[in-house]
Coordinates of N, CA and C in Angstrom, one line a residue:
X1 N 1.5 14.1 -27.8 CA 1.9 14.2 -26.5 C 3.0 13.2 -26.2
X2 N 4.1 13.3 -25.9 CA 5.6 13.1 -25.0 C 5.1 11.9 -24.7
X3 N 6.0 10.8 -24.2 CA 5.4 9.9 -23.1 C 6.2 10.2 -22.0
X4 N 5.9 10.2 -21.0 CA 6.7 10.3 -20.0 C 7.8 9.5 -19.1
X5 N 8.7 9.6 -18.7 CA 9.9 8.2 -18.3 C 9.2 8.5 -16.9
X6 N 9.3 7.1 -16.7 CA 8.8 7.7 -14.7 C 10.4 6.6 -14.5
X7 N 10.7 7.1 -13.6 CA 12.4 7.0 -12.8 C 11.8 6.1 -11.5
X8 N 12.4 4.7 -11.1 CA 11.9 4.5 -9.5 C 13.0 4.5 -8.6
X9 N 13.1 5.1 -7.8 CA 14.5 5.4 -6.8 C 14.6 3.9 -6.3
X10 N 16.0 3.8 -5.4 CA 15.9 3.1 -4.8 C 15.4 2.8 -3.7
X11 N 14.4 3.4 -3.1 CA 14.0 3.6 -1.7 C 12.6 2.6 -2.0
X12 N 11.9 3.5 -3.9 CA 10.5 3.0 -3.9 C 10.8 1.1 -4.5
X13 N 11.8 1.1 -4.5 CA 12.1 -0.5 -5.1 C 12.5 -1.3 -4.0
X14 N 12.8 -0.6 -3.0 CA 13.0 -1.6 -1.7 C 11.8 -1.9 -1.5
X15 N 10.9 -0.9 -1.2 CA 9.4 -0.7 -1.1 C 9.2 -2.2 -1.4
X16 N 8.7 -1.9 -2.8 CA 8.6 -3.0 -3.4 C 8.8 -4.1 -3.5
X17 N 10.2 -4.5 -2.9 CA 10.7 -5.7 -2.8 C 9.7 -6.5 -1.2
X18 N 9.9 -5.5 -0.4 CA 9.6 -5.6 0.7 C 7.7 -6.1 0.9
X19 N 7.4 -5.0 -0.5 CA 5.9 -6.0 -0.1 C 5.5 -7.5 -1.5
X20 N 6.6 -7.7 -2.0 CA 6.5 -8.8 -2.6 C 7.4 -10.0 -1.7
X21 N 7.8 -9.8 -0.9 CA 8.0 -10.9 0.0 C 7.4 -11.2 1.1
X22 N 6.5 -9.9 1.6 CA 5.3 -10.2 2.5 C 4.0 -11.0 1.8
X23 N 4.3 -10.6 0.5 CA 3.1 -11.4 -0.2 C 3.5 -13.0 -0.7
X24 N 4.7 -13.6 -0.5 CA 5.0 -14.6 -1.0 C 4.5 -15.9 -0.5
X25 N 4.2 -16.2 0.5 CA 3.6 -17.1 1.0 C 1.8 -16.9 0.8
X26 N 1.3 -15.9 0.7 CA -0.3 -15.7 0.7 C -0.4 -16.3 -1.0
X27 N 0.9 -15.6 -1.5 CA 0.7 -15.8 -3.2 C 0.9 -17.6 -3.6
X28 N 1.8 -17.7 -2.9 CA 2.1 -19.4 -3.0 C 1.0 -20.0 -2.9
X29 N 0.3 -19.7 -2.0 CA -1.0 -20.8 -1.5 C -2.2 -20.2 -2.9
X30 N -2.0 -19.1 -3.0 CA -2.9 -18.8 -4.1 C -2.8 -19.6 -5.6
X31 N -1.3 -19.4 -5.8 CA -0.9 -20.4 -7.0 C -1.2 -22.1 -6.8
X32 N -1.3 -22.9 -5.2 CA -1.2 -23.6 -5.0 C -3.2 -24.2 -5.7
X33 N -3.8 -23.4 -4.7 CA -5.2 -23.1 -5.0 C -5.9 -23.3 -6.4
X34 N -5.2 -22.7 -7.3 CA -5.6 -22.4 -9.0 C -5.1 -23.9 -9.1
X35 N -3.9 -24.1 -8.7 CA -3.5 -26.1 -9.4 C -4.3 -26.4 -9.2
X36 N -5.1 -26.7 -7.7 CA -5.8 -27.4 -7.0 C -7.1 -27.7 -8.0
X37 N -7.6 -26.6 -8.2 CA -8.7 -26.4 -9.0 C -8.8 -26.8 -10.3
X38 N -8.0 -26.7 -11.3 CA -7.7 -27.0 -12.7 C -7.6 -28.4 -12.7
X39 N -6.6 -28.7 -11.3 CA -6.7 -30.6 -11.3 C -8.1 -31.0 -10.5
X40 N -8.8 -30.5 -10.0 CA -10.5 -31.0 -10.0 C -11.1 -30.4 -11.2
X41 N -11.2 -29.7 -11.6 CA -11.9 -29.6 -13.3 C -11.6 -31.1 -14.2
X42 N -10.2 -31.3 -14.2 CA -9.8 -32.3 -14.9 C -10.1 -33.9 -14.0
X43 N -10.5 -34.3 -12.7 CA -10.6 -35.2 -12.3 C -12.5 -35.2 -12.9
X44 N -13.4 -34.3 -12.8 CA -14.2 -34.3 -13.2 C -15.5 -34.2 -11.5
X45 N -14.9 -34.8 -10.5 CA -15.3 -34.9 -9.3 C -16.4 -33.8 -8.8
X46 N -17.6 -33.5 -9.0 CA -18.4 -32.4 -8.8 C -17.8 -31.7 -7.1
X47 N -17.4 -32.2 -5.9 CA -17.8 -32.1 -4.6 C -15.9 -31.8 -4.2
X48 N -15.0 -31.9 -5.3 CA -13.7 -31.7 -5.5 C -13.7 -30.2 -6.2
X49 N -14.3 -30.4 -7.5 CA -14.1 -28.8 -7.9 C -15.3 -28.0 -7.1
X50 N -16.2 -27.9 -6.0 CA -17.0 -27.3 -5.7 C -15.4 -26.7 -4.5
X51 N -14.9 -27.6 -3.8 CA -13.8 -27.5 -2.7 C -13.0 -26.6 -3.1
X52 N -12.3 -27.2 -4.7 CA -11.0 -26.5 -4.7 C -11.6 -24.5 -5.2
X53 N -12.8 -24.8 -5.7 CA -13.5 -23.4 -5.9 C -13.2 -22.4 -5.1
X54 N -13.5 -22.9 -4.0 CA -13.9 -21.9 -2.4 C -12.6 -21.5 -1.8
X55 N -11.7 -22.7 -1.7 CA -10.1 -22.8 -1.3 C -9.4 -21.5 -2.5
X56 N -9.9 -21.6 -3.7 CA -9.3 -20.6 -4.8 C -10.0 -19.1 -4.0
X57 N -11.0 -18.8 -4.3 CA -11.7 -18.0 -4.1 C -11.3 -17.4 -2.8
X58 N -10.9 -18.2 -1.7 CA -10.4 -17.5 -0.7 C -8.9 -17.0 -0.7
X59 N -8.0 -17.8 -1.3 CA -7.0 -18.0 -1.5 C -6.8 -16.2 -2.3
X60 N -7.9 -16.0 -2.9 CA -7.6 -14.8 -4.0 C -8.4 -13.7 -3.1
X61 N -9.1 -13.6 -2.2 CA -9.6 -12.9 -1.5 C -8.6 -12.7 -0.6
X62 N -7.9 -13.3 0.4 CA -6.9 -12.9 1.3 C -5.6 -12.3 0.3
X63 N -5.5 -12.7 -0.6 CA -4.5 -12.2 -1.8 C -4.7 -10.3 -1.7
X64 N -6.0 -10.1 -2.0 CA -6.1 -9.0 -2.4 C -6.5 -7.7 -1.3
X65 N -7.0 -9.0 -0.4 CA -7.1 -7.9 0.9 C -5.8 -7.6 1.7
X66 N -4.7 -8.5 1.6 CA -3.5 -8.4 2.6 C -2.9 -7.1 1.1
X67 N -2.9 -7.2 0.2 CA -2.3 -6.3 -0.5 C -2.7 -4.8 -0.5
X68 N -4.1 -4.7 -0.1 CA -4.6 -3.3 0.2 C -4.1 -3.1 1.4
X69 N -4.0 -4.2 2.5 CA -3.8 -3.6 3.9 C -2.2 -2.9 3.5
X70 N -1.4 -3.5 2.8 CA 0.2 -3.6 2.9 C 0.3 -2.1 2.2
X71 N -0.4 -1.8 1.2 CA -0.4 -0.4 0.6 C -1.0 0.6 1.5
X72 N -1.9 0.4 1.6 CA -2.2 1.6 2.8 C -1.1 2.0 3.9
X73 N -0.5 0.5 4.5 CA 0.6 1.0 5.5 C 1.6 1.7 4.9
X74 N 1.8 1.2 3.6 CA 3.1 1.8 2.9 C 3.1 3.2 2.8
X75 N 1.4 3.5 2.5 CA 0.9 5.0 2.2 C 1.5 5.8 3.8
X76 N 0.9 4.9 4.5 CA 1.1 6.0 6.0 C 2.4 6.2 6.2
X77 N 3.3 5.3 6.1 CA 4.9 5.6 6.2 C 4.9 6.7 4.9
X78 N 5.1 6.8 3.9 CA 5.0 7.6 2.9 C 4.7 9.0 3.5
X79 N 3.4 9.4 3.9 CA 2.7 10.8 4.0 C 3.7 11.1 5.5
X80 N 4.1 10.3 6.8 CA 4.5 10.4 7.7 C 5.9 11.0 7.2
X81 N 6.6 10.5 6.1 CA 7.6 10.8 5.7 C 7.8 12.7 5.0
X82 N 6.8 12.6 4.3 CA 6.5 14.2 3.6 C 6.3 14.8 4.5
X83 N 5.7 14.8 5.4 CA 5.5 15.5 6.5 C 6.8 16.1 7.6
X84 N 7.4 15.3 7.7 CA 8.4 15.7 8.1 C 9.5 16.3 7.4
X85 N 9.4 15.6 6.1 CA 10.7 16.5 5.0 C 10.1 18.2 4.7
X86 N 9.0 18.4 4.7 CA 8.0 19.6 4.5 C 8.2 20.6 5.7
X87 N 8.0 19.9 6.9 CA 8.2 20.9 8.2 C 9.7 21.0 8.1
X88 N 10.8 20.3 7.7 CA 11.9 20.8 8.0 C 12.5 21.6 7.3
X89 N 11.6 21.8 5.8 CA 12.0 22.8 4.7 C 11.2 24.3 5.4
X90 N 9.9 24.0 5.9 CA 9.6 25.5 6.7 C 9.9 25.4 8.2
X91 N 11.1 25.0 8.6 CA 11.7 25.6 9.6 C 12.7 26.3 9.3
X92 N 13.0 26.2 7.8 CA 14.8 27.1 7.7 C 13.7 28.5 7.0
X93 N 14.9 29.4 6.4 CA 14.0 30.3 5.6 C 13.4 29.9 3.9
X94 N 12.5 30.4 3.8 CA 12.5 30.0 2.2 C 12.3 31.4 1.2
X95 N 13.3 31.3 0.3 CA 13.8 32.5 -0.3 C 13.7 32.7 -1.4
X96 N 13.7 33.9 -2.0 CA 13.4 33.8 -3.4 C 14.5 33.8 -3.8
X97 N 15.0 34.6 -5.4 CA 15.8 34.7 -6.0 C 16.6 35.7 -5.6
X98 N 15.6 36.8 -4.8 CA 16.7 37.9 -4.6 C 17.2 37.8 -3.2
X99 N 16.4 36.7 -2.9 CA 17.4 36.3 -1.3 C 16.0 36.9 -0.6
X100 N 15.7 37.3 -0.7 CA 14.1 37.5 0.2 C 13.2 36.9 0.5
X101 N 12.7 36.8 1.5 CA 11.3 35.8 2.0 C 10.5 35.5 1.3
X102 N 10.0 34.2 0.7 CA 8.9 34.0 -0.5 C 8.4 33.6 0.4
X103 N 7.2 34.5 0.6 CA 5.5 34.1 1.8 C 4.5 33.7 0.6
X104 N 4.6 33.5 -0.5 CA 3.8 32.3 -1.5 C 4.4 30.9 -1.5
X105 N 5.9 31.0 -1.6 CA 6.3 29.5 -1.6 C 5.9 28.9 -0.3
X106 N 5.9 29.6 1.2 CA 5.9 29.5 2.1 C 4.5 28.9 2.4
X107 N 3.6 29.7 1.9 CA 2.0 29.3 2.0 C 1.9 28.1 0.8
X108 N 2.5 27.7 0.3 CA 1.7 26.8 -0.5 C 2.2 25.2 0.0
X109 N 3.7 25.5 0.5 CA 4.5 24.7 1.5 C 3.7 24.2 2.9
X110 N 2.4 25.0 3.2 CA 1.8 24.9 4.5 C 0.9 24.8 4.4
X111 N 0.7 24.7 3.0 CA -1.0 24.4 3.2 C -0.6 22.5 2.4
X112 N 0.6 22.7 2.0 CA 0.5 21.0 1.4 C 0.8 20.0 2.7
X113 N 1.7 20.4 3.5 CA 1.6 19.9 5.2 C 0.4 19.6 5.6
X114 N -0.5 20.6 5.4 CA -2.2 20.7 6.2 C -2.6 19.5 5.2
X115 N -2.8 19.5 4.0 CA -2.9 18.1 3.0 C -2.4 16.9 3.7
X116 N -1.3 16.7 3.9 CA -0.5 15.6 3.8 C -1.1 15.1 5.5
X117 N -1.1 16.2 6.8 CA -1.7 15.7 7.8 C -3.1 15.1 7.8
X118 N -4.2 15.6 7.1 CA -5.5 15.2 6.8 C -5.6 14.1 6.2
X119 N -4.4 13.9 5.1 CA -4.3 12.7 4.3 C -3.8 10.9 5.4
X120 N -3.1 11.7 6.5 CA -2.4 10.7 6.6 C -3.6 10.5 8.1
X121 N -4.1 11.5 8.7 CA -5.2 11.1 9.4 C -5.9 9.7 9.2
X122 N -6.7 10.5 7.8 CA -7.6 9.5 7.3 C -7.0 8.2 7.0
X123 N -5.6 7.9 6.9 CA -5.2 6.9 6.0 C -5.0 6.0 7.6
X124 N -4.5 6.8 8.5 CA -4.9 6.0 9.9 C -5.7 5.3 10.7
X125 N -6.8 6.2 10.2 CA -7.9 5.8 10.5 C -8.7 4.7 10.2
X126 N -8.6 4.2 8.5 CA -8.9 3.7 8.0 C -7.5 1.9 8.1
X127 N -6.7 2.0 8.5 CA -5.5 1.4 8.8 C -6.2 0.7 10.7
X128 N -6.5 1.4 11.1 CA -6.6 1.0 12.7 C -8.0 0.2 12.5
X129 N -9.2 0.5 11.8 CA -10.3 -0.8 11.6 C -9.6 -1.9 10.9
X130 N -8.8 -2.1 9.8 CA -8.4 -3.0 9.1 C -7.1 -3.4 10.4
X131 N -6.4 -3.2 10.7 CA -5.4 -3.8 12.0 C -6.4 -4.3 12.8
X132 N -7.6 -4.1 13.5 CA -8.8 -4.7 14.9 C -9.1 -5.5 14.1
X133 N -9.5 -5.6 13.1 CA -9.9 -6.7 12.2 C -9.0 -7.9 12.0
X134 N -8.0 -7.5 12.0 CA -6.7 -8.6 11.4 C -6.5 -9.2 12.9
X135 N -6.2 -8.4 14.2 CA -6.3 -8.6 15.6 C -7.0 -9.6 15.3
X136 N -8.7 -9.4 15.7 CA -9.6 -10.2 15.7 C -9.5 -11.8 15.1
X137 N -9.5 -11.8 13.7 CA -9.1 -12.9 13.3 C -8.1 -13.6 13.8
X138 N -6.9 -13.6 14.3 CA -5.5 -14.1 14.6 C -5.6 -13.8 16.2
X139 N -6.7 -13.3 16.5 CA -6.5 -13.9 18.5 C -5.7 -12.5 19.1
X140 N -4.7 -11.9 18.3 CA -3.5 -11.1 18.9 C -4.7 -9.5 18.9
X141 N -3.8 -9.1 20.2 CA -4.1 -7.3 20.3 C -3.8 -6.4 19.5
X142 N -4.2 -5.6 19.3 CA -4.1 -4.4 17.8 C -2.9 -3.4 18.5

């Protein structure tokens, strides 16, 4: 079997960029954290590496939960986007080769819409408890 080239546009590399600098300060403290810890292993201090333990450990827990929250948003801008590229391809006509109405391309075009709105429901859904949550902790309204 082939290996495949996967191509990344430049839209999915902004992306990218965009959530590696939202992550740079959670990641700093995380890197900060791991020193912390390695230099209490090495001071020997039982009640120091018990500290810098927990400081890691959280440090890696807000790491990995701000990175799910940040993909999920990415996801909803994502599906919000198909969704509208999809409705504006079945608002013109869609044609076959002989220039005639393809009502298969058309249906399969409308039923991936119906996908992409269920998909992006749920992805909202699950987006709006993780936002009340993030609210909650930081005092601010969702």
């Amino acid at each position: 079997m082939a290996k495949r080239i996967v191509r990344r546009g430049s839209q999915q590399i902004r992306a990218e960029l965009e959530l590696l600098e939202a992550l740079e300060p959670i990641a700093d403290e995380h890197q900060e954290a791991k020193e912390a810890y390695r230099a209490a292993l090495a001071s020997g201090d039982r009640e120091a590496i018990e500290a810098a333990k927990e400081r890691k450990l959280q440090a890696s827990n807000q790491l990995n939960e701000t990175r799910t929250w940040l993909r999920r948003e990415q996801e909803i801008v994502h599906l919000a986007a198909t969704i509208v590229a999809i409705e504006q391809r079945l608002a013109g006509p869609i044609l076959d080769q002989d220039g005639e109405e393809d009502a298969a391309q058309r249906a399969e075009l409308e039923a991936a819409v119906g996908q992409a709105r269920s998909q992006l429901e749920r992805a909202q859904a699950e987006a709006a408890v993780v936002r009340r949550e993030l609210a909650a902790l930081t005092g601010a309204e969702a």
